Every structure is written in C-alpha cells, then in structure tokens.
Short mmCIF file of C-alpha atoms (C1' of nucleotides) in Angstrom, two decimals:
data_model
loop_
_atom_site.label_atom_id
_atom_site.label_comp_id
_atom_site.label_asym_id
_atom_site.label_seq_id
_atom_site.Cartn_x
_atom_site.Cartn_y
_atom_site.Cartn_z
CA MET D 1 108.16 111.60 101.42
CA LEU D 2 105.98 114.26 99.83
CA ASN D 3 102.42 113.43 99.00
CA ILE D 4 101.95 112.68 95.31
CA LYS D 5 98.69 114.61 95.24
CA ARG D 6 100.42 117.71 96.46
CA ILE D 7 103.01 117.38 93.72
CA GLN D 8 100.33 116.94 91.08
CA LYS D 9 98.45 119.95 92.32
CA ASP D 10 101.19 122.50 91.92
CA PRO D 11 104.51 121.15 90.70
CA ALA D 12 105.87 124.60 89.82
CA GLU D 13 105.31 125.81 93.37
CA ILE D 14 107.16 122.83 94.80
CA ILE D 15 110.10 123.31 92.48
CA LYS D 16 110.23 126.95 93.53
CA LEU D 17 110.08 126.20 97.26
CA LEU D 18 112.77 123.54 97.09
CA LYS D 19 115.23 126.11 95.76
CA THR D 20 115.66 127.24 99.37
CA LYS D 21 117.17 123.84 100.07
CA ASN D 22 119.47 124.28 97.07
CA PHE D 23 117.63 121.43 95.44
CA ASP D 24 116.81 121.59 91.77
CA ALA D 25 113.64 119.54 91.56
CA GLY D 26 112.65 120.36 87.99
CA GLU D 27 113.71 117.14 86.35
CA ILE D 28 112.63 114.74 89.07
CA ILE D 29 109.22 116.34 89.51
CA LYS D 30 108.65 115.95 85.79
CA GLN D 31 109.60 112.29 86.03
CA ILE D 32 107.33 111.79 89.02
CA ILE D 33 104.33 113.28 87.29
CA ASN D 34 104.91 111.19 84.19
CA CYS D 35 105.47 108.04 86.18
CA ASP D 36 102.32 108.61 88.19
CA LYS D 37 100.30 109.20 85.06
CA LYS D 38 101.58 105.97 83.61
CA ARG D 39 100.86 104.19 86.85
CA ARG D 40 97.24 105.27 86.84
CA GLU D 41 96.78 104.29 83.23
CA ILE D 42 98.10 100.80 83.83
CA LEU D 43 96.12 100.52 87.01
CA GLN D 44 92.88 101.40 85.30
CA ASP D 45 93.59 98.93 82.55
CA THR D 46 94.33 96.22 85.11
CA GLU D 47 91.28 96.88 87.17
CA LYS D 48 89.04 96.86 84.14
CA LYS D 49 90.33 93.41 83.23
CA LYS D 50 89.99 92.22 86.80
CA SER D 51 86.42 93.42 86.80
CA GLU D 52 85.72 91.41 83.66
CA LEU D 53 87.29 88.31 85.13
CA ASN D 54 85.33 88.69 88.34
CA LYS D 55 82.13 88.96 86.36
CA LEU D 56 82.99 85.89 84.30
CA SER D 57 83.85 83.87 87.37
CA LYS D 58 80.52 84.69 88.90
CA GLU D 59 78.72 83.60 85.76
CA ILE D 60 80.66 80.34 85.67
CA GLY D 61 79.70 79.70 89.25
CA ASN D 62 76.06 80.26 88.44
CA LEU D 63 76.22 77.98 85.40
CA PHE D 64 77.73 75.17 87.45
CA ARG D 65 75.05 75.54 90.05
CA GLU D 66 72.43 75.25 87.36
CA LYS D 67 74.26 72.21 86.03
CA ARG D 68 74.86 73.85 82.67
CA ILE D 69 78.28 72.26 82.51
CA ASP D 70 78.97 72.72 78.81
CA GLU D 71 78.26 76.41 78.90
CA ALA D 72 80.40 76.76 81.97
CA ASN D 73 83.34 75.07 80.34
CA LEU D 74 82.95 77.26 77.32
CA ALA D 75 83.08 80.34 79.51
CA LYS D 76 86.14 78.99 81.25
CA GLU D 77 88.08 79.10 78.04
CA LYS D 78 87.47 82.80 77.76
CA THR D 79 89.28 83.49 81.01
CA GLY D 80 92.70 82.26 79.93
CA LYS D 81 93.83 85.33 78.06
CA LEU D 82 92.36 87.66 80.65
CA LYS D 83 94.30 85.94 83.38
CA GLU D 84 97.48 86.16 81.42
CA ASP D 85 96.97 89.86 80.75
CA ILE D 86 96.17 90.55 84.37
CA LYS D 87 99.31 88.80 85.52
CA LYS D 88 101.45 90.88 83.20
CA LEU D 89 99.67 94.10 84.08
CA ASP D 90 99.87 93.44 87.79
CA LYS D 91 103.59 93.04 87.49
CA LYS D 92 103.79 96.30 85.59
CA VAL D 93 101.76 98.10 88.23
CA VAL D 94 104.10 96.91 90.95
CA GLU D 95 107.13 97.92 88.91
CA THR D 96 105.74 101.35 88.19
CA GLU D 97 104.77 101.89 91.80
CA LYS D 98 108.24 100.92 92.88
CA LYS D 99 109.74 103.32 90.39
CA LEU D 100 107.43 106.10 91.53
CA ASN D 101 108.23 105.47 95.15
CA ASN D 102 111.91 105.48 94.33
CA LEU D 103 111.58 108.89 92.74
CA LEU D 104 109.41 110.25 95.52
CA ILE D 105 111.84 109.41 98.28
CA GLN D 106 114.53 111.39 96.50
CA VAL D 107 112.65 114.65 96.91
CA PRO D 108 113.40 116.49 100.15
CA ASN D 109 110.79 118.03 102.36
CA ILE D 110 109.59 121.48 101.48
CA PRO D 111 111.13 124.03 103.83
CA HIS D 112 109.00 126.32 105.94
CA GLU D 113 108.78 129.87 104.68
CA SER D 114 110.94 131.12 107.54
CA VAL D 115 113.92 128.97 106.52
CA PRO D 116 116.67 131.32 105.34
CA PHE D 117 118.62 130.80 102.14
CA GLY D 118 122.16 129.64 102.62
CA ASN D 119 124.75 127.03 101.88
CA SER D 120 126.26 126.01 105.20
CA GLU D 121 126.08 126.50 108.92
CA GLU D 122 127.64 129.92 108.40
CA ASP D 123 124.27 131.05 107.08
CA ASN D 124 122.18 129.78 109.98
CA GLU D 125 120.20 132.46 111.70
CA LYS D 126 120.54 133.15 115.40
CA ILE D 127 117.11 133.30 116.99
CA ARG D 128 118.13 134.07 120.51
CA SER D 129 120.77 133.29 123.09
CA GLY D 130 121.12 133.22 126.83
CA GLY D 131 123.19 132.18 129.82
CA GLU D 132 126.40 133.60 131.12
CA PHE D 133 129.84 132.88 129.79
CA PRO D 134 131.88 131.58 132.70
CA GLU D 135 134.93 133.45 133.86
CA LEU D 136 137.65 130.87 133.90
CA PRO D 137 141.30 131.18 134.95
CA GLY D 138 143.98 130.95 132.30
CA ASN D 139 145.00 127.34 132.81
CA VAL D 140 141.67 125.72 131.99
CA LEU D 141 141.52 122.18 130.69
CA PRO D 142 139.38 120.84 127.87
CA HIS D 143 137.01 118.11 128.92
CA TRP D 144 139.15 115.30 127.52
CA GLU D 145 141.83 116.25 130.01
CA LEU D 146 139.42 116.88 132.86
CA THR D 147 137.95 113.42 132.46
CA VAL D 148 141.43 111.96 132.93
CA LYS D 149 142.34 114.28 135.78
CA TYR D 150 139.28 113.29 137.80
CA ASP D 151 139.08 109.76 136.40
CA ILE D 152 135.43 110.05 135.39
CA ILE D 153 135.59 108.89 131.77
CA ASP D 154 138.12 106.44 130.36
CA PHE D 155 138.48 106.65 126.62
CA GLU D 156 141.46 104.29 126.56
CA LEU D 157 139.50 101.60 128.31
CA GLY D 158 136.72 102.03 125.76
CA ASN D 159 139.29 101.53 123.01
CA LYS D 160 140.38 98.33 124.66
CA ILE D 161 137.00 96.73 125.12
CA THR D 162 135.24 98.07 122.02
CA GLY D 163 137.01 100.72 119.98
CA ALA D 164 137.31 104.44 119.48
CA GLY D 165 134.17 106.37 120.26
CA PHE D 166 132.94 104.06 123.00
CA PRO D 167 133.93 105.70 126.27
CA VAL D 168 133.69 104.11 129.69
CA TYR D 169 132.05 106.31 132.32
CA LYS D 170 133.35 105.70 135.81
CA GLY D 171 132.46 106.60 139.37
CA LYS D 172 131.14 110.13 139.65
CA GLY D 173 131.26 110.35 135.87
CA ALA D 174 128.80 107.48 135.58
CA LYS D 175 126.60 108.91 138.31
CA PHE D 176 126.69 112.33 136.69
CA GLN D 177 125.60 110.79 133.42
CA ARG D 178 122.73 108.99 135.13
CA ALA D 179 121.73 112.19 136.91
CA LEU D 180 121.45 114.04 133.63
CA ILE D 181 119.28 111.30 132.12
CA ASN D 182 116.94 111.31 135.10
CA PHE D 183 116.78 115.08 135.16
CA PHE D 184 115.88 115.25 131.47
CA LEU D 185 113.24 112.54 131.82
CA ASP D 186 111.67 114.13 134.89
CA GLU D 187 111.46 117.51 133.18
CA GLY D 188 109.79 115.82 130.24
CA LEU D 189 107.23 114.14 132.45
CA LYS D 190 106.47 117.48 134.07
CA ALA D 191 105.83 118.86 130.58
CA GLY D 192 103.28 116.13 129.92
CA TYR D 193 105.33 113.62 127.95
CA LEU D 194 104.72 109.89 128.25
CA GLU D 195 107.88 107.97 129.02
CA ILE D 196 108.74 105.16 126.61
CA GLN D 197 111.50 102.59 126.81
CA PRO D 198 111.75 101.28 123.29
CA PRO D 199 113.98 98.57 121.87
CA ILE D 200 117.35 99.85 120.75
CA VAL D 201 117.55 97.52 117.79
CA VAL D 202 114.99 97.83 115.02
CA ASN D 203 113.99 95.90 111.94
CA GLU D 204 114.18 96.97 108.33
CA ASP D 205 110.60 98.23 108.17
CA SER D 206 111.28 100.69 110.96
CA GLY D 207 114.43 101.84 109.21
CA TYR D 208 112.37 102.63 106.13
CA GLY D 209 109.60 104.17 108.19
CA THR D 210 111.75 107.00 109.48
CA GLY D 211 113.91 107.23 106.38
CA GLN D 212 117.25 105.86 107.59
CA LEU D 213 116.84 103.27 104.88
CA PRO D 214 117.48 102.82 102.05
CA ASP D 215 120.06 105.61 101.77
CA LYS D 216 121.71 105.98 105.11
CA ASP D 217 122.13 102.35 106.05
CA GLY D 218 125.90 102.86 106.26
CA GLN D 219 125.38 105.14 109.23
CA MET D 220 123.76 102.46 111.33
CA TYR D 221 125.34 99.45 112.93
CA TYR D 222 123.87 96.35 111.37
CA ILE D 223 123.33 92.92 112.85
CA GLN D 224 123.52 90.65 109.87
CA THR D 225 122.45 87.39 111.47
CA ASP D 226 119.10 88.80 112.49
CA ASN D 227 118.75 91.58 109.93
CA LEU D 228 118.42 94.22 112.62
CA TYR D 229 119.86 97.69 113.07
CA LEU D 230 121.14 99.49 116.15
CA ILE D 231 119.21 102.71 116.48
CA PRO D 232 120.94 105.99 115.70
CA THR D 233 118.33 107.81 117.77
CA ALA D 234 115.21 107.00 119.80
CA GLU D 235 113.27 108.78 117.10
CA VAL D 236 113.39 105.57 115.07
CA PRO D 237 111.69 103.14 117.45
CA VAL D 238 109.41 105.74 119.03
CA THR D 239 108.13 107.21 115.78
CA ASN D 240 107.65 103.73 114.35
CA ILE D 241 105.25 102.93 117.16
CA TYR D 242 102.85 105.00 115.11
CA ARG D 243 103.57 103.40 111.74
CA ASP D 244 100.27 102.44 110.04
CA VAL D 245 98.27 103.93 112.88
CA ILE D 246 95.07 105.95 112.66
CA LEU D 247 94.65 108.15 115.70
CA ASP D 248 91.54 109.87 116.95
CA VAL D 249 91.82 113.61 116.70
CA ASP D 250 91.38 113.99 120.46
CA GLU D 251 94.42 111.78 121.06
CA LEU D 252 96.51 114.61 119.59
CA PRO D 253 99.02 115.76 120.48
CA VAL D 254 100.82 112.53 121.25
CA LYS D 255 103.81 113.39 123.42
CA ASN D 256 106.48 110.75 123.99
CA ILE D 257 109.83 110.94 125.69
CA ALA D 258 112.47 108.24 125.63
CA TYR D 259 115.94 107.75 126.92
CA THR D 260 118.08 105.42 124.82
CA PRO D 261 121.66 104.85 123.93
CA CYS D 262 122.29 105.88 120.33
CA PHE D 263 124.71 104.30 117.91
CA ARG D 264 126.31 106.01 114.95
CA ARG D 265 128.98 104.62 112.71
CA GLU D 266 129.90 107.94 111.11
CA ALA D 267 133.03 106.50 109.63
CA GLY D 268 135.94 108.82 108.99
CA SER D 269 136.43 112.33 110.35
CA TYR D 270 138.84 112.19 113.24
CA GLY D 271 140.75 115.09 114.71
CA LYS D 272 140.40 118.07 116.93
CA ASP D 273 136.73 118.73 116.19
CA VAL D 274 135.69 115.31 117.25
CA ARG D 275 137.93 114.83 120.24
CA GLY D 276 136.74 113.45 123.51
CA LEU D 277 133.01 113.62 123.87
CA ASN D 278 132.41 115.79 120.84
CA ARG D 279 131.54 112.88 118.62
CA LEU D 280 131.00 109.30 119.65
CA HIS D 281 129.84 106.01 118.20
CA GLN D 282 127.72 105.31 121.27
CA PHE D 283 126.10 108.04 123.30
CA ASP D 284 123.06 108.63 125.44
CA LYS D 285 120.19 110.86 124.51
CA VAL D 286 116.74 111.74 125.76
CA GLU D 287 114.44 112.35 122.84
CA ILE D 288 111.05 114.01 122.68
CA VAL D 289 108.59 113.15 119.93
CA GLN D 290 105.23 114.71 119.20
CA ILE D 291 102.46 113.87 116.80
CA GLN D 292 100.25 116.83 116.16
CA HIS D 293 97.36 118.15 114.13
CA PRO D 294 98.68 119.90 111.01
CA GLY D 295 97.11 123.15 112.09
CA LYS D 296 99.01 123.16 115.36
CA SER D 297 102.41 121.74 114.57
CA TYR D 298 104.24 125.05 114.49
CA GLU D 299 102.83 126.01 117.86
CA THR D 300 104.13 122.67 119.07
CA LEU D 301 107.56 123.31 117.59
CA GLU D 302 107.74 126.51 119.60
CA GLU D 303 106.58 124.69 122.73
CA MET D 304 109.30 122.07 122.27
CA THR D 305 111.86 124.79 121.68
CA VAL D 306 110.91 126.49 124.92
CA HIS D 307 111.11 123.16 126.76
CA ILE D 308 114.62 122.46 125.51
CA GLU D 309 115.72 126.01 126.19
CA GLY D 310 114.44 125.60 129.74
CA LEU D 311 116.61 122.54 130.27
CA ILE D 312 119.72 124.38 129.17
CA GLN D 313 118.83 127.39 131.32
CA LYS D 314 118.36 125.20 134.36
CA LEU D 315 121.80 123.74 133.75
CA GLU D 316 123.11 127.32 133.62
CA LEU D 317 124.89 126.88 130.32
CA PRO D 318 125.51 129.67 127.83
CA TYR D 319 123.57 128.85 124.70
CA ARG D 320 122.26 130.07 121.41
CA ILE D 321 119.40 128.88 119.25
CA MET D 322 119.91 128.76 115.52
CA ARG D 323 117.37 128.48 112.76
CA LEU D 324 118.97 126.26 110.17
CA CYS D 325 119.33 127.61 106.67
CA GLY D 326 118.25 125.76 103.55
CA GLY D 327 121.70 124.33 103.00
CA ASP D 328 122.12 122.99 106.52
CA ILE D 329 118.62 121.72 107.28
CA SER D 330 118.05 118.01 106.93
CA PHE D 331 116.40 116.32 103.98
CA THR D 332 113.30 115.42 105.98
CA SER D 333 112.75 118.60 107.96
CA ALA D 334 110.61 121.61 107.17
CA LEU D 335 112.01 123.73 109.95
CA THR D 336 114.81 122.97 112.40
CA TYR D 337 116.24 124.81 115.37
CA ASP D 338 119.66 123.81 116.59
CA PHE D 339 120.68 124.43 120.17
CA GLU D 340 124.32 125.05 120.86
CA VAL D 341 126.04 125.42 124.19
CA PHE D 342 129.40 127.07 124.67
CA ALA D 343 132.19 124.88 125.98
CA ALA D 344 134.46 127.44 127.54
CA ALA D 345 137.73 125.52 127.53
CA GLN D 346 137.52 124.41 123.93
CA LYS D 347 136.01 127.80 123.20
CA LYS D 348 133.56 126.09 120.89
CA TRP D 349 129.84 126.01 120.34
CA LEU D 350 128.63 122.44 120.62
CA GLU D 351 125.35 121.31 119.13
CA VAL D 352 123.35 119.60 121.87
CA SER D 353 119.88 119.51 120.40
CA SER D 354 118.08 119.73 117.15
CA VAL D 355 114.32 120.13 117.09
CA SER D 356 112.38 119.80 113.88
CA ASN D 357 108.93 119.90 112.41
CA PHE D 358 108.69 117.31 109.67
CA GLU D 359 105.12 118.30 108.87
CA SER D 360 103.59 115.39 106.95
CA PHE D 361 106.84 114.27 105.34
CA GLN D 362 107.56 111.47 107.81
CA ALA D 363 103.93 110.67 108.54
CA ASN D 364 103.17 110.21 104.87
CA ARG D 365 105.77 107.51 104.58
CA LEU D 366 104.75 106.01 107.91
CA LYS D 367 101.06 106.14 107.00
CA LEU D 368 100.43 107.87 110.30
CA ARG D 369 97.00 109.43 110.15
CA PHE D 370 94.27 110.82 112.31
CA LYS D 371 90.54 111.03 112.03
CA GLU D 372 88.51 114.16 112.67
CA LYS D 373 85.49 113.90 114.93
CA GLY D 374 82.37 112.74 113.16
CA SER D 375 84.25 112.38 109.91
CA LYS D 376 85.21 109.25 108.06
CA LYS D 377 88.09 110.92 106.34
CA THR D 378 91.62 110.39 107.53
CA TYR D 379 94.35 112.98 107.33
CA ILE D 380 98.10 112.71 107.51
CA ALA D 381 99.37 113.91 110.90
CA HIS D 382 102.41 116.06 111.52
CA THR D 383 105.43 114.73 113.38
CA LEU D 384 108.06 116.59 115.35
CA ASN D 385 111.03 115.58 117.39
CA GLY D 386 113.95 116.97 119.25
CA SER D 387 116.74 116.04 121.59
CA ALA D 388 116.07 116.93 125.17
CA LEU D 389 118.97 116.50 125.39
CA ALA D 390 121.98 114.68 123.96
CA LEU D 391 124.30 113.83 126.84
CA PRO D 392 127.96 113.88 125.86
CA ARG D 393 128.30 117.46 124.73
CA ILE D 394 126.25 118.66 127.68
CA PHE D 395 128.58 116.65 129.87
CA ALA D 396 131.58 118.20 128.14
CA ALA D 397 130.32 121.77 128.39
CA LEU D 398 129.28 121.36 132.01
CA ILE D 399 132.62 120.04 133.20
CA GLU D 400 134.60 122.52 131.17
CA ASN D 401 132.57 125.52 132.28
CA ASN D 402 132.27 124.52 135.92
CA GLN D 403 135.89 123.63 136.59
CA THR D 404 137.44 125.32 139.61
CA PRO D 405 140.71 124.79 141.46
CA GLU D 406 138.75 122.63 143.91
CA GLY D 407 137.10 120.48 141.28
CA ILE D 408 134.12 120.43 138.97
CA VAL D 409 131.08 122.07 140.51
CA ILE D 410 127.77 120.35 139.84
CA PRO D 411 124.91 122.66 138.76
CA LYS D 412 122.42 123.16 141.58
CA ILE D 413 119.54 121.58 139.74
CA LEU D 414 121.44 118.31 139.37
CA ARG D 415 122.62 117.92 142.94
CA PRO D 416 119.53 116.05 144.13
CA TYR D 417 120.23 113.62 141.30
CA THR D 418 123.98 113.21 141.79
CA GLY D 419 124.08 113.22 145.56
CA PHE D 420 127.33 115.21 145.46
CA ASP D 421 128.01 118.83 144.55
CA ILE D 422 131.58 118.63 143.37
CA ILE D 423 133.83 116.26 141.49
CA GLY D 424 137.20 116.75 143.07
"C1'" G I 1 116.91 75.13 120.85
"C1'" G I 2 112.99 70.64 120.26
"C1'" A I 3 107.52 69.09 119.74
"C1'" G I 4 102.54 70.65 118.87
"C1'" A I 5 98.47 74.37 118.02
"C1'" A I 6 96.92 78.91 116.12
"C1'" A I 7 96.64 83.99 113.44
"C1'" U I 8 89.49 86.67 110.65
"C1'" G I 9 86.75 93.79 111.43
"C1'" G I 10 87.82 98.29 117.80
"C1'" C I 11 87.29 93.50 120.86
"C1'" A I 12 85.31 88.41 121.27
"C1'" G I 13 84.17 84.86 117.75
"C1'" A I 14 81.64 81.97 113.34
"C1'" G I 15 82.90 80.84 108.57
"C1'" U I 16 86.82 74.65 105.14
"C1'" G I 17 86.07 76.48 97.28
"C1'" G I 18 81.21 80.55 94.49
"C1'" U I 19 75.57 84.60 96.34
"C1'" C I 20 81.64 86.42 101.99
"C1'" G I 21 84.06 92.55 103.01
"C1'" A I 22 82.62 88.46 105.81
"C1'" A I 23 77.26 85.58 110.60
"C1'" U I 24 76.58 86.62 115.76
"C1'" G I 25 77.71 89.10 120.39
"C1'" C I 26 80.09 93.26 122.76
"C1'" G I 27 81.77 98.13 122.07
"C1'" G I 28 81.18 102.93 119.16
"C1'" C I 29 77.85 106.41 116.64
"C1'" G I 30 72.64 108.21 115.45
"C1'" G I 31 67.54 107.78 116.81
"C1'" U I 32 62.72 106.28 119.54
"C1'" C I 33 61.11 106.12 124.61
"C1'" U I 34 62.44 109.05 129.41
"C1'" U I 35 62.33 115.17 133.44
"C1'" G I 36 67.45 113.02 132.89
"C1'" A I 37 70.01 108.45 132.85
"C1'" A I 38 69.75 103.17 132.53
"C1'" A I 39 67.10 99.28 130.20
"C1'" A I 40 64.51 98.05 125.79
"C1'" C I 41 63.83 98.78 120.63
"C1'" C I 42 65.29 100.65 115.52
"C1'" G I 43 69.18 102.11 112.39
"C1'" U I 44 74.35 102.58 111.48
"C1'" U I 45 79.45 101.14 112.04
"C1'" G I 46 86.94 98.99 108.57
"C1'" U I 47 91.11 100.67 105.44
"C1'" C I 48 93.49 101.80 100.92
"C1'" C I 49 93.64 102.81 95.59
"C1'" G I 50 91.49 104.32 90.95
"C1'" U I 51 87.19 106.83 88.55
"C1'" U I 52 83.49 110.91 88.54
"C1'" U I 53 82.12 118.18 89.28
"C1'" A I 54 79.04 115.07 92.23
"C1'" C I 55 75.56 110.96 93.08
"C1'" U I 56 78.40 106.77 91.43
"C1'" C I 57 81.12 102.90 89.57
"C1'" G I 58 85.40 99.67 89.75
"C1'" G I 59 89.72 97.25 92.21
"C1'" A I 60 92.45 95.45 96.57
"C1'" C I 61 92.77 93.87 101.65
"C1'" C I 62 90.61 87.77 106.57
"C1'" G I 63 99.19 87.95 109.85
"C1'" G I 64 103.22 88.96 105.29
"C1'" G I 65 104.80 86.93 100.53
"C1'" G I 66 104.10 83.30 96.65
"C1'" G I 67 101.15 79.29 94.26
"C1'" U I 68 96.76 76.02 92.63
"C1'" U I 69 91.74 77.31 90.49
"C1'" C I 70 87.17 80.17 85.93
"C1'" G I 71 86.64 81.48 91.25
"C1'" A I 72 90.43 81.34 97.73
"C1'" A I 73 89.20 83.83 104.41
"C1'" U I 74 88.67 78.56 103.01
"C1'" C I 75 93.49 74.22 99.43
"C1'" C I 76 99.24 74.12 98.84
"C1'" C I 77 104.29 76.37 99.80
"C1'" U I 78 107.09 79.85 102.57
"C1'" C I 79 108.14 83.57 106.18
"C1'" U I 80 106.70 86.07 110.63
"C1'" U I 81 104.23 86.28 115.13
"C1'" U I 82 101.43 84.21 119.31
"C1'" C I 83 100.06 80.17 122.59
"C1'" U I 84 101.01 75.17 125.09
"C1'" C I 85 104.70 71.49 126.61
"C1'" C I 86 110.05 70.33 127.16
"C1'" G I 87 115.14 72.23 127.47
"C1'" C I 88 118.29 76.47 128.60
"C1'" C I 89 118.61 81.16 131.03
"C1'" A I 90 119.17 87.27 133.63
#
RNA sequence: GGAGAAAUGGCAGAGUGGUCGAAUGCGGCGGUCUUGAAAACCGUUGUCCGUUUACUCGGACCGGGGGUUCGAAUCCCUCUUUCUCCGCCA
C-alpha cells in the first residue's frame, strides 16, 4: 500500500511512474485524493465536537463536586445532541477510512526506475547468466520419468492419498530433498541470516498484512473451522512477525531465513508446462527476508541476488537472472529479479527464485517502522524477500542435468548432506 | 474438552466512575559529581491521527470489538490470549 502522504504530494508523478506497470492510475488517484480530503474534513468536524463534549463533561464533573446539582443537570441536557452528532460522524469517519483504504490497496507499488517497459515475460531483461549447459546423450529423460525410473518421487501415490500436485518423495529422493533444505539453510546462516521456524498456518490479519487478502484468498488453502490459511510462502508468517513493530535503527538490517512447506491452490492450468515438479500444490522452499533502512535497500537487494546466485553456482546449474519488466513484475514489488535454471531434458528455463524489493509498500500496510538514533520520529522500513531457493524445480533441473547411464550424479556440494553421490 | 483467575507504558506493578495518558520501582536517555567508572542526586522518557510555516492546539489509544454514562483503565456484553487445576495426547 502506498503512503497517502506521498500520493498527496505529487499525484501526477505517481500516475506517470505507474505507466511502467501498464497501470492507468489517473482515475483512482483522483478518487483517493478526494476521499482523503473528505475524510479529513469529517475528522476535524468530529474532533471539534468531541472536544466540546469533553469540555462539557469536565464542567459537569466540577459542578457535581461543588454540589451545584441543578446547574449540572442543566449542562447535561446540552450534551444530548452533541453525542448524537458524534456518533453519526464517527460512523462516517470509519466508513470513509474504509473506502480510502479500499482504494489505496488497489494501487500497485511504484516500480524502480530500472524496471523496463513491457507486457510479458518476453520483455524481461537478462542481467547476467552463468553455469555450463550439460552435454547429455540423445536418449535423456525428463524428470517426471527419471523419478519413476529411480523410484524417488511417486506422483501416483500422492494422487491417492491427497490429490494431484502433492508428490510423495521416497528413499534417496526424500533424502535428496532434505539435503537441499539443509544446504540452503546452512548457506543462509553463513550469510548472517537468523533461522526461523514459523507456523505454516496463519490467521486473517497476517493474510492482510502481506497482501494475500483480500484479493488473492482463492490462492490459499483455507481452514474454515478455525478461520486459518495455509501459507503460500514463508514470507507471510516471517514478515508478519514484524507487523506493528517499531525497530531501533541499529537492529537493521533484520535478516531472517526460514524453511517451510508452501501451499498453493492455483486452480486450473494443467498440461505440459506444469508436469511433474514444475508446478505443485505443496512444495518446499527456503525463504530469505530482510528489513532494511530505506537508504540501503537496493544495496541489500544486490546482496541477496549475489547470495542466491551463489547457491545456484554451487549446485553447478546453468542459470540466468532476469530483471522483470513492468508487465511481469508483481503488484507489490518495486524491483524483482527472477532466477531461472535450465532443465536440460525438458529444454526449459525454470523459475527457481524471485527476489524483490518492496520498498515501503509492504511495511506501510504492516506498520513496520524504525526509529533513528536520538530521534522520536518513526519511519517506514523497507522490506525485501527472495527464495533461496524453491526446491522442486531445483530438484527437477538437478536430476535432469546430472543423469548418466549409471544414474543421477549428486553435485559435490550436496554429498556431505546426502551421504551418497549417485542415485542409481 | 471441563472449572476457575487474569490481561495496564520497554519490564515489574498501583489504580474499581471525574483533576488518569495513567502512581511507584526498574530499565533507557541527558546532566551534576568523578582522572574514569560505579554509587548518589537532578531532569527526561509511549504510539497514532488531525491542525499549524512553526511554537501550538485538538482527538484517539490501559488485550480486540460493542454497550451503559454528561464522563470509563475502572461498570456491562462479547471475542481473543495467558495462567492454575482436571481430562486427553505426540
């Protein structure tokens, strides 16, 4: 959510900047400014009346103490209309605030100046790439066949016990999965992140805090009896730790890392693009989250990018880093880099990480602030997060790219974690 | 799941209808003293919103929401959470 004061300050500028996201903000910004003006008018009116009532009440109290009962009762009569007015006005204030908030949450975050124009992923900009494309024999198998061949993931069994998109990892497949999680967490700890194990179900407030609600509630699994949601990403519980929090400036940056399962309904869209591990309803992910001083958040974004790139390099996967264009970047992000690895059997680039700077967009809604040294003033912090990394597509690319006639070769860096160097 | 108790500022804890945004202690910050530190002493110390060029002024907040009252931290309703006891349980 953008800050109302920023909108008031230069609405034309905001409308201009949002064009990069292919968002025509003209009408809604106008509505917001009007609504806010109305809100302040009503608020002032209300507070003036409240002030009067407070004054009267004090006088009545004094009169009673001095036993001037008649005068007190006379004064009492004067309060009736005031109270009525205040009640009505209060209601109007709440309504107007709700309306304003409703408008505000419809405006996307302002993109960073480096975000390229564009409509779709075609227009994303390649920042850099690395790794070697593997040289595979002609008869290579895609991962959904490899998993059957070596009996490491059972999609059918997942269908039986839950449904499509809930695979069962078995044997070396399960161990491999666990190795990846531990590797990602350990690398994060080395980079100074604090490990968090958050709940994987969250309440409504948290859903609103990170913006999954009210719009995207259909994308989350919902537990009706308890009014709770299964998390789509660790970003939700971890970021919500800092909801309504005022940090000290020297606590920044806050660096958290969390492994969680993630749940996404993502109804529809079946077919070749989403086969096997390419898209799941339940998957594992290690997420990194940072809270940073506004002046340093872009440095931090670069730092996180380098961290994620390092993970992929250590796994010896061919990769490319894309800067998302205005049409592809998310509603909440100011700047996002996507990391894609090449799965050599599918011959496809798979997105394995997305790292974003949300600037103050998330923090504003969360009321996540920090306090400068020696100052009473609080400022909205900047938040960033990224996957480091999402498991299934890494799993897919690794087994596809490392298949040999003898079996699937485990990358060197993972061998201490798996305890075996080949799946055969 | 059943019975009971509670929720107040960074923490501890007083406050049971008016002068309470809230005593007191601890902590934090500033100062006096000291070569320095400690101790002692003095001062200061929440958040949000509106208003003002600014000094200011006004409003709201004592777990959340609602109510009674001229007036609520205090009374009533409701929800949530915590604690104690019992039951169940990895």
